[in-house]
Coordinates of C-alpha atoms and ligand atoms in Angstrom, one line a residue:
X1 CA -74.2 -113.7 -187.8
X2 CA -74.1 -109.6 -188.6
X3 CA -77.2 -109.6 -186.6
X4 CA -79.6 -107.7 -189.8
X5 CA -76.3 -105.1 -190.2
X6 CA -74.7 -105.3 -193.8
X7 CA -71.3 -105.5 -192.6
X8 CA -70.0 -106.4 -189.3
X9 CA -68.3 -103.0 -189.5
X10 CA -72.0 -101.3 -188.8
X11 CA -73.0 -103.7 -186.2
X12 CA -69.7 -103.1 -184.3
X13 CA -70.4 -99.5 -184.6
X14 CA -73.3 -100.1 -183.4
X15 CA -72.1 -102.6 -180.1
X16 CA -70.0 -99.2 -179.0
X17 CA -72.8 -98.6 -175.7
X18 CA -72.4 -102.2 -174.7
X19 CA -68.7 -102.5 -175.2
X20 CA -68.4 -99.3 -172.9
X21 CA -70.3 -100.6 -170.6
X22 CA -69.5 -104.0 -170.4
X23 CA -66.0 -102.9 -170.1
X24 CA -66.8 -100.0 -167.8
X25 CA -68.6 -102.7 -165.5
X26 CA -67.0 -104.5 -162.2
X27 CA -64.2 -101.9 -162.2
X28 CA -66.2 -98.9 -160.5
X29 CA -67.7 -99.6 -156.8
X30 CA -70.2 -97.7 -154.8
X31 CA -68.6 -95.0 -153.5
X32 CA -67.2 -94.4 -157.1
X33 CA -63.5 -95.9 -156.2
X34 CA -62.1 -98.0 -159.0
X35 CA -61.2 -101.8 -158.3
X36 CA -59.1 -103.1 -160.9
X37 CA -58.3 -106.1 -158.5
X38 CA -56.7 -107.7 -162.0
X39 CA -54.0 -105.3 -162.4
X40 CA -51.6 -107.7 -160.7
X41 CA -49.0 -105.0 -160.3
X42 CA -49.6 -103.6 -156.4
X43 CA -49.9 -100.2 -155.8
X44 CA -46.7 -100.1 -153.9
X45 CA -45.0 -100.4 -157.1
X46 CA -47.5 -98.4 -158.9
X47 CA -46.4 -95.2 -156.4
X48 CA -42.5 -95.8 -157.3
X49 CA -43.5 -95.7 -161.2
X50 CA -41.1 -92.9 -161.7
X51 CA -42.8 -93.0 -166.4
X52 CA -45.0 -94.3 -168.6
X53 CA -44.5 -95.7 -171.3
X54 CA -47.6 -97.1 -174.2
X55 CA -46.6 -98.8 -177.3
X56 CA -49.1 -100.0 -180.0
X57 CA -49.7 -99.7 -183.9
X58 CA -52.9 -98.5 -186.2
X59 CA -56.0 -97.4 -184.3
X60 CA -54.3 -99.3 -180.9
X61 CA -52.0 -96.1 -180.9
X62 CA -54.3 -93.5 -181.8
X63 CA -55.5 -94.6 -178.2
X64 CA -52.5 -94.4 -176.8
X65 CA -51.5 -91.0 -177.7
X66 CA -55.3 -90.1 -175.9
X67 CA -54.3 -92.1 -173.1
X68 CA -51.1 -89.6 -172.9
X69 CA -53.2 -86.4 -172.2
X70 CA -55.1 -88.4 -169.5
X71 CA -52.0 -89.8 -167.6
X72 CA -49.8 -86.2 -167.4
X73 CA -53.4 -84.5 -166.9
X74 CA -54.7 -86.6 -163.5
X75 CA -51.6 -88.2 -162.5
X76 CA -48.6 -85.5 -163.5
X77 CA -45.9 -88.9 -164.3
X78 CA -44.5 -88.3 -167.9
X79 CA -45.7 -90.7 -169.9
X80 CA -44.2 -91.3 -173.6
X81 CA -46.0 -93.2 -176.4
X82 CA -44.3 -95.0 -179.2
X83 CA -45.1 -96.9 -182.2
X84 CA -44.6 -100.3 -181.2
X85 CA -42.7 -101.4 -184.9
X86 CA -40.0 -99.0 -183.9
X87 CA -39.6 -99.1 -180.4
X88 CA -36.8 -101.3 -179.5
X89 CA -35.1 -100.6 -182.8
X90 CA -33.3 -97.5 -180.5
X91 CA -32.4 -98.0 -177.8
X92 CA -35.4 -96.9 -175.2
X93 CA -34.4 -95.9 -171.9
X94 CA -36.0 -98.4 -169.0
X95 CA -35.9 -99.5 -165.8
X96 CA -38.1 -101.0 -163.2
X97 CA -39.2 -97.8 -162.6
X98 CA -40.9 -97.4 -165.7
X99 CA -45.0 -98.7 -166.2
X100 CA -45.1 -99.8 -170.5
X101 CA -48.1 -100.3 -171.3
X102 CA -48.8 -102.7 -174.5
X103 CA -52.8 -102.1 -176.2
X104 CA -53.7 -104.3 -178.1
X105 CA -56.6 -105.6 -179.8
X106 CA -55.9 -109.0 -181.0
X107 CA -53.3 -109.3 -178.9
X108 CA -51.4 -111.0 -181.2
X109 CA -49.7 -108.1 -182.9
X110 CA -46.3 -108.5 -183.4
X111 CA -44.2 -105.9 -183.2
X112 CA -46.1 -105.4 -180.4
X113 CA -45.0 -108.3 -179.3
X114 CA -41.1 -107.2 -179.2
X115 CA -41.6 -104.8 -178.1
X116 CA -43.3 -105.6 -174.8
X117 CA -41.1 -108.6 -174.9
X118 CA -38.0 -105.8 -175.1
X119 CA -39.6 -103.8 -172.4
X120 CA -39.2 -106.5 -169.7
X121 CA -35.5 -107.8 -170.9
X122 CA -34.9 -104.5 -169.9
X123 CA -36.7 -104.7 -165.8
X124 CA -39.7 -103.0 -166.7
X125 CA -43.6 -104.3 -165.7
X126 CA -45.7 -104.8 -168.5
X127 CA -49.2 -103.9 -168.8
X128 CA -51.2 -104.5 -171.5
X129 CA -54.8 -103.7 -172.5
X130 CA -56.1 -106.8 -174.2
X131 CA -59.1 -107.6 -176.1
X132 CA -58.2 -111.4 -176.7
X133 CA -58.7 -113.7 -173.4
X134 CA -55.4 -115.6 -172.7
X135 CA -54.0 -114.4 -176.0
X136 CA -50.1 -114.0 -176.5
X137 CA -49.6 -110.1 -175.1
X138 CA -51.3 -110.7 -172.2
X139 CA -49.9 -114.3 -171.3
X140 CA -46.6 -112.7 -171.8
X141 CA -47.3 -109.7 -169.8
X142 CA -47.1 -108.7 -166.0
X143 CA -50.5 -107.8 -165.6
X144 CA -53.6 -107.4 -168.2
X145 CA -56.8 -104.8 -168.3
X146 CA -59.2 -106.1 -170.8
X147 CA -61.4 -104.6 -172.7
X148 CA -64.9 -106.2 -172.9
X149 CA -66.0 -105.0 -176.4
X150 CA -66.6 -108.7 -177.7
X151 CA -64.7 -110.5 -180.4
X152 CA -64.1 -107.7 -183.4
X153 CA -64.6 -109.4 -187.3
X154 CA -64.3 -106.5 -189.2
X155 CA -60.7 -105.3 -190.0
X156 CA -61.4 -102.0 -188.8
X157 CA -61.1 -100.9 -185.4
X158 CA -64.1 -99.5 -183.6
X159 CA -65.7 -101.1 -180.8
X160 CA -62.2 -101.7 -179.5
X161 CA -60.8 -98.9 -179.9
X162 CA -63.9 -97.3 -177.9
X163 CA -62.8 -99.6 -175.2
X164 CA -59.5 -99.1 -175.4
X165 CA -59.9 -95.7 -174.5
X166 CA -62.2 -96.8 -171.8
X167 CA -59.4 -99.2 -170.0
X168 CA -56.8 -96.5 -171.0
X169 CA -58.9 -93.6 -168.4
X170 CA -59.4 -96.7 -166.3
X171 CA -55.9 -97.0 -165.9
X172 CA -54.4 -93.5 -166.1
X173 CA -57.4 -92.8 -162.8
X174 CA -56.3 -95.7 -161.0
X175 CA -53.0 -94.7 -161.0
X176 CA -53.7 -91.7 -159.6
X177 CA -56.0 -93.0 -157.2
X178 CA -53.2 -95.2 -155.4
X179 CA -50.8 -92.0 -156.0
X180 CA -53.1 -89.7 -154.3
X181 CA -52.5 -87.0 -156.5
X182 CA -53.9 -84.2 -156.2
X183 CA -57.2 -84.0 -158.8
X184 CA -58.5 -86.6 -156.0
X185 CA -62.0 -84.9 -156.4
X186 CA -61.3 -83.9 -159.9
X187 CA -61.0 -87.9 -160.3
X188 CA -63.6 -89.3 -158.6
X189 CA -66.5 -86.5 -161.0
X190 CA -64.4 -87.8 -163.9
X191 CA -65.2 -91.8 -162.7
X192 CA -69.3 -90.6 -162.8
X193 CA -68.9 -88.7 -165.8
X194 CA -67.6 -91.8 -167.6
X195 CA -70.5 -93.9 -166.2
X196 CA -72.7 -92.1 -168.2
X197 CA -70.5 -92.1 -171.3
X198 CA -72.4 -95.2 -172.5
X199 CA -75.7 -92.8 -173.4
X200 CA -74.1 -90.0 -175.3
X201 CA -72.5 -92.6 -177.6
X202 CA -75.6 -94.0 -177.8
X203 CA -76.8 -90.9 -178.6
X204 CA -74.4 -89.8 -181.0
X205 CA -75.1 -93.0 -182.6
X206 CA -78.9 -92.4 -183.4
X207 CA -77.8 -88.8 -185.0
X208 CA -76.3 -90.1 -187.8
X209 CA -78.5 -90.2 -190.8
X210 CA -76.9 -86.9 -192.2
X211 CA -73.5 -88.3 -192.0
X212 CA -74.2 -91.0 -194.3
X213 CA -75.7 -88.6 -196.5
X214 CA -72.8 -86.2 -196.5
X215 CA -70.2 -89.3 -196.9
X216 CA -72.1 -90.9 -199.8
X217 CA -71.7 -86.8 -201.6
X218 CA -67.6 -87.0 -201.2
X219 CA -67.1 -90.5 -203.0
X220 CA -65.6 -89.2 -205.9
X221 CA -62.9 -87.0 -203.3
X222 CA -59.5 -88.1 -204.0
X223 CA -58.5 -87.0 -200.7
X224 CA -60.0 -85.8 -197.3
X225 CA -58.1 -83.8 -194.5
X226 CA -58.4 -84.6 -190.6
X227 CA -57.4 -81.6 -187.9
X228 CA -57.9 -81.3 -184.1
X229 CA -56.4 -80.6 -181.5
X230 CA -55.4 -81.6 -178.1
X231 CA -57.1 -84.9 -178.0
X232 CA -58.7 -84.8 -180.7
X233 CA -55.5 -84.5 -182.8
X234 CA -55.4 -88.0 -182.2
X235 CA -59.1 -88.8 -183.3
X236 CA -58.3 -87.2 -186.3
X237 CA -55.8 -89.3 -186.9
X238 CA -58.2 -92.5 -186.6
X239 CA -60.1 -90.3 -188.6
X240 CA -58.2 -90.2 -191.6
X241 CA -56.3 -94.0 -190.3
X242 CA -60.6 -95.1 -191.2
X243 CA -60.4 -93.8 -194.5
X244 CA -57.2 -94.5 -195.9
X245 CA -58.3 -98.5 -194.9
X246 CA -61.5 -98.5 -196.4
X247 CA -62.5 -96.4 -198.9
X248 CA -58.7 -96.4 -200.1
X249 CA -58.7 -92.2 -200.5
X250 CA -55.7 -89.9 -199.7
X251 CA -56.5 -88.9 -195.7
X252 CA -54.0 -87.2 -193.9
X253 CA -54.8 -85.8 -190.2
X254 CA -53.3 -83.0 -188.5
X255 CA -53.0 -80.9 -185.9
X256 CA -54.5 -78.1 -186.7
X257 CA -52.1 -76.0 -185.0
X258 CA -49.9 -77.3 -188.2
X259 CA -51.2 -75.9 -190.8
X260 CA -49.8 -72.9 -191.1
X261 CA -46.1 -74.6 -190.1
X262 CA -46.9 -76.4 -194.1
X263 CA -50.2 -78.3 -194.5
X264 CA -52.4 -75.0 -195.3
X265 CA -50.5 -75.0 -198.6
X266 CA -53.2 -77.9 -198.9
X267 CA -56.2 -76.0 -199.0
X268 CA -57.6 -75.5 -202.2
X269 CA -61.5 -74.7 -203.5
X270 CA -63.9 -77.6 -202.6
X271 CA -61.8 -79.8 -200.3
X272 CA -63.3 -81.5 -197.6
X273 CA -61.5 -80.9 -194.4
X274 CA -62.9 -83.0 -191.0
X275 CA -62.6 -80.8 -187.8
X276 CA -62.5 -82.0 -184.3
X277 CA -63.5 -78.9 -182.4
X278 CA -62.8 -78.7 -177.8
X279 CA -65.5 -78.3 -176.1
X280 CA -66.2 -74.6 -176.1
X281 CA -66.2 -74.9 -172.2
X282 CA -62.9 -75.8 -170.2
X283 CA -60.0 -75.8 -172.5
X284 CA -61.5 -72.3 -174.2
X285 CA -58.2 -70.9 -175.5
X286 CA -58.1 -74.1 -177.7
X287 CA -61.3 -73.3 -179.3
X288 CA -60.8 -70.3 -180.1
X289 CA -58.1 -70.7 -182.1
X290 CA -59.7 -74.1 -183.5
X291 CA -62.6 -72.0 -184.6
X292 CA -59.9 -69.4 -186.3
X293 CA -58.2 -72.1 -188.2
X294 CA -61.7 -73.2 -189.6
X295 CA -61.9 -69.6 -190.7
X296 CA -58.8 -69.9 -192.4
X297 CA -58.8 -72.9 -194.4
X298 CA -62.7 -71.6 -195.7
X299 CA -61.7 -68.7 -196.7
X300 CA -59.4 -70.7 -198.7
X301 CA -62.1 -72.9 -200.4
X302 CA -62.2 -75.6 -198.0
X303 CA -65.7 -77.7 -197.2
X304 CA -65.6 -77.6 -193.8
X305 CA -67.1 -80.7 -192.6
X306 CA -67.1 -79.5 -188.4
X307 CA -67.9 -82.2 -185.3
X308 CA -68.9 -80.3 -182.3
X309 CA -70.7 -80.1 -179.2
X310 CA -74.1 -79.0 -179.3
X311 CA -74.0 -75.5 -177.4
X312 CA -71.4 -74.2 -179.0
X313 CA -72.4 -71.7 -181.6
X314 CA -69.6 -69.8 -182.9
X315 CA -68.3 -72.6 -185.7
X316 CA -72.2 -72.0 -187.3
X317 CA -71.0 -69.5 -189.7
X318 CA -68.1 -71.8 -190.7
X319 CA -69.2 -74.9 -191.3
X320 CA -70.4 -76.3 -193.8
X321 CA -71.6 -79.5 -192.4
X322 CA -72.2 -79.1 -188.9
X323 CA -72.4 -82.8 -186.6
X324 CA -73.2 -82.6 -183.4
X325 CA -72.0 -84.6 -180.3
X326 CA -73.0 -84.3 -177.1
X327 CA -71.4 -81.9 -174.1
X328 CA -68.9 -84.0 -173.1
X329 CA -65.3 -83.5 -170.1
X330 CA -62.9 -82.6 -172.8
X331 CA -60.1 -85.8 -172.2
X332 CA -63.6 -88.2 -172.3
X333 CA -64.6 -86.1 -176.3
X334 CA -62.6 -88.8 -178.3
X335 CA -65.3 -91.1 -176.6
X336 CA -68.0 -89.6 -178.5
X337 CA -66.2 -87.8 -181.5
X338 CA -64.7 -90.9 -183.4
X339 CA -67.9 -92.2 -183.7
X340 CA -69.3 -89.8 -186.4
X341 CA -65.4 -90.5 -188.0
X342 CA -65.8 -94.8 -188.3
X343 CA -69.4 -94.1 -190.2
X344 CA -68.2 -91.5 -192.6
X345 CA -65.2 -93.7 -193.6
X346 CA -67.4 -97.1 -193.4
X347 CA -70.2 -95.4 -195.8
X348 CA -67.8 -93.8 -198.1
X349 CA -66.4 -96.8 -198.6
X350 CA -69.7 -98.4 -199.2
X351 CA -70.4 -96.0 -201.8
X352 CA -66.6 -96.3 -203.2
X353 CA -67.7 -100.7 -203.8
X354 CA -65.1 -101.5 -200.8
X355 CA -66.1 -104.1 -198.8
X356 CA -65.5 -102.5 -195.7
X357 CA -65.0 -105.8 -193.4
X358 CA -62.0 -107.4 -195.6
X359 CA -59.9 -103.9 -196.9
X360 CA -57.3 -105.1 -199.8
X361 CA -54.4 -105.7 -198.5
X362 CA -54.5 -106.2 -194.7
X363 CA -55.4 -108.7 -192.3
X364 CA -57.3 -108.5 -189.3
X365 CA -54.1 -109.4 -187.1
X366 CA -51.0 -108.4 -188.2
X367 CA -48.3 -111.1 -186.7
X368 CA -45.3 -110.6 -188.5
X369 CA -43.0 -107.7 -188.1
Ligands
M6R1 O1 -54.8 -106.4 -183.2 P1 -53.9 -104.6 -182.1 O2 -55.1 -104.4 -181.9 O3 -53.0 -105.0 -181.8 O4 -53.7 -104.3 -184.1 C1 -53.0 -103.1 -184.2 C2 -53.7 -102.5 -185.2 O5 -53.1 -103.6 -186.5 C3 -54.9 -102.0 -185.6 O6 -55.5 -101.3 -185.1 C4 -55.3 -101.3 -187.2 O7 -54.6 -100.5 -187.2 C5 -56.6 -101.0 -187.5 N1 -57.0 -102.4 -189.2 C6 -57.6 -100.8 -187.3 O8 -59.0 -99.6 -188.6

């Protein structure tokens, strides 16, 4: 049932272009607008919302962190993202005008379920983003937008994460559409870009051999750091989480701007640091800043592994290893930038002799608080 792959994880990584396409299927009409009929929260109610709160755990939480950038940029509605396990214990401010989005692959994560129950008790509407039909979280929510990743067997989430991102983008764009925000044309352009993104993911998958080789060469390392900015920051967190859970290595993700506030003290000769570089187009200020960050860590001995878009020449002099990804609109970049990090973690774990589908101490769905 692994379809010729050595692990479910490798199979699921390979299935990502299809998972992304399936999650978009039937949700964009011929005119390029979104038809999310399944979101059974009326347009009138969605127009009343003055805040979005996202609750999730682990990888789904990272999808939520990325969603915040998209929701706030496209809709101008303030959005908070919180670890589901922390949420209800701090007496969060919730009311009928708060849209709560609960993201969960399994639909059975107890922390997320308890958070959404708490939100509904306060009168908020809950929209679930879920991959498992009929599971508890969608059953207890007001509405659900299913991701169509198909069953995810490996404990480490890969294709579910990409489809969670797609679903989050759809929700953000849909909110923009029903609320008629000033981003109308931009929204239509993004919807077109989103419809093409599966091809970009496919392209990345076709160029992963050097990443595998690099991963194998790092099998004896103790630590790998990950840096990113903007939506690349949650991608860095996700890369570090994958490495922890699969390779059992010390891995940490940082916002690159935080380096000088402490983490740069960790940099020493030969330390591998993966840097997710934002597009050189668009938000170019961020791009320039991260290039300086790469210079700074390299000057202190770091071995830089740079993930950058194919037309980005500025990073070349400072990259010990360069991983190219297709040029993608900034907010959508996580869909392509995450893929090399998944492959990297999977290969590194395998090189260390670990069982990638069933990492130690972990379960696929965490049904206890
Ligand atoms: O089923 P869920 O999406 O609610 O699961 C949330 C986390 O337990 C999950 O993403 C976990 O972090 C993964 N093992 C990460 O790869």
